[in-house]
Coordinates of C-alpha atoms in Angstrom, one line a residue:
K1 CA 181.7 79.3 105.2
E2 CA 180.0 77.7 102.2
Y3 CA 176.7 77.4 104.0
S4 CA 176.6 80.9 105.2
S5 CA 177.5 82.1 101.7
Q6 CA 174.5 80.2 100.3
G7 CA 172.3 81.7 103.1
F8 CA 173.5 85.2 102.2
T9 CA 172.8 84.6 98.5
F10 CA 169.3 83.3 99.4
L11 CA 168.7 86.4 101.5
K12 CA 169.9 88.6 98.7
I13 CA 167.6 86.8 96.2
M14 CA 164.7 87.2 98.7
A15 CA 165.4 91.0 99.1
V16 CA 165.5 91.5 95.3
S17 CA 162.3 89.5 94.9
G18 CA 160.7 91.7 97.5
I19 CA 161.7 94.8 95.6
F20 CA 160.2 93.4 92.4
V21 CA 157.0 92.5 94.2
S22 CA 156.8 96.0 95.7
I23 CA 157.4 97.6 92.3
N24 CA 154.8 95.4 90.7
Y25 CA 152.3 96.3 93.5
I26 CA 153.0 100.1 92.9
F27 CA 152.5 99.8 89.1
N28 CA 149.2 97.9 89.6
S29 CA 148.0 100.5 92.1
I30 CA 148.8 103.3 89.7
F31 CA 147.0 101.5 86.9
K32 CA 143.9 101.1 89.1
V33 CA 143.9 104.7 90.2
K34 CA 144.3 105.9 86.6
N35 CA 141.3 103.7 85.5
K36 CA 139.3 105.0 88.4
I37 CA 140.0 108.6 87.6
K38 CA 139.0 107.9 83.9
E39 CA 135.8 106.3 85.1
I40 CA 134.9 109.3 87.3
I41 CA 135.6 111.9 84.5
L42 CA 133.6 109.9 82.0
A43 CA 130.7 109.5 84.5
Y44 CA 130.5 113.3 85.1
A45 CA 130.8 114.1 81.4
T46 CA 127.9 111.7 80.7
K47 CA 125.9 113.2 83.6
F48 CA 126.0 116.6 82.0
N49 CA 125.0 115.4 78.5
P50 CA 123.3 112.0 78.7
T51 CA 121.4 110.2 76.0
E52 CA 117.8 109.1 76.7
E53 CA 119.1 105.5 77.2
Q54 CA 121.8 106.7 79.7
K55 CA 119.1 108.7 81.6
E56 CA 116.9 105.6 81.9
I57 CA 119.8 103.4 83.1
A58 CA 120.9 106.1 85.6
E59 CA 117.3 106.3 87.0
K60 CA 117.1 102.6 87.5
R61 CA 120.6 102.5 89.2
L62 CA 119.6 105.4 91.4
E63 CA 116.5 103.5 92.6
I64 CA 118.7 100.6 93.5
C65 CA 121.1 102.9 95.3
A66 CA 118.3 104.6 97.2
S67 CA 117.2 101.2 98.6
C68 CA 120.7 100.2 99.7
E69 CA 121.8 100.4 103.3
F70 CA 125.1 102.0 102.3
W71 CA 123.4 105.0 100.5
V72 CA 123.9 108.2 102.4
Q73 CA 121.9 111.4 101.9
S74 CA 123.4 114.5 103.3
K75 CA 122.8 118.2 102.9
V76 CA 125.8 118.5 100.5
R77 CA 125.4 115.4 98.4
D78 CA 124.1 111.9 98.2
Y79 CA 126.8 109.2 98.1
C80 CA 127.7 105.6 98.4
G81 CA 128.9 104.8 101.9
K82 CA 130.8 101.8 100.6
C83 CA 133.0 103.5 97.9
G84 CA 132.4 107.2 98.7
C85 CA 131.3 108.1 95.2
T86 CA 128.6 110.7 94.6
T87 CA 125.7 108.7 93.4
S88 CA 124.3 111.4 91.0
A89 CA 127.4 110.8 88.9
K90 CA 128.2 107.2 89.8
V91 CA 124.9 106.1 88.2
F92 CA 126.4 107.2 84.8
S93 CA 129.5 105.1 85.2
P94 CA 130.7 103.6 81.9
V95 CA 131.9 100.6 83.8
G96 CA 128.4 99.3 83.9
A97 CA 126.9 97.0 86.5
N98 CA 130.4 96.4 88.0
A99 CA 130.6 100.0 89.1
C100 CA 128.5 99.2 92.2
P101 CA 130.8 98.0 95.0
E102 CA 128.0 95.7 96.3
K103 CA 127.3 94.3 92.8
R104 CA 123.6 95.3 93.0
W105 CA 123.2 96.9 89.7
T106 CA 122.0 94.5 87.0
I107 CA 122.2 97.2 84.2

């Protein structure tokens, strides 16, 4: 009886730990989505009113995108086949060089 009781306690602890891991995963996912939405909104806002420096950076990034095998040109929009973002806005991302999923942007 004592052994099965310890086993049951162990299983209970494992179940509770699993719940905490799941909750942590959910909160981390929500945080990432929130940050991504913020990045997208800021990129579009910048696209519609960029500074000269932002325009230059965007042009350089777009050149890099255009030479990438994941870049897709369609009748509706040009986009990154890796992340799905519209490149005309993505190039204005405030995240900087890390915004490219292939890490090709150096600026």
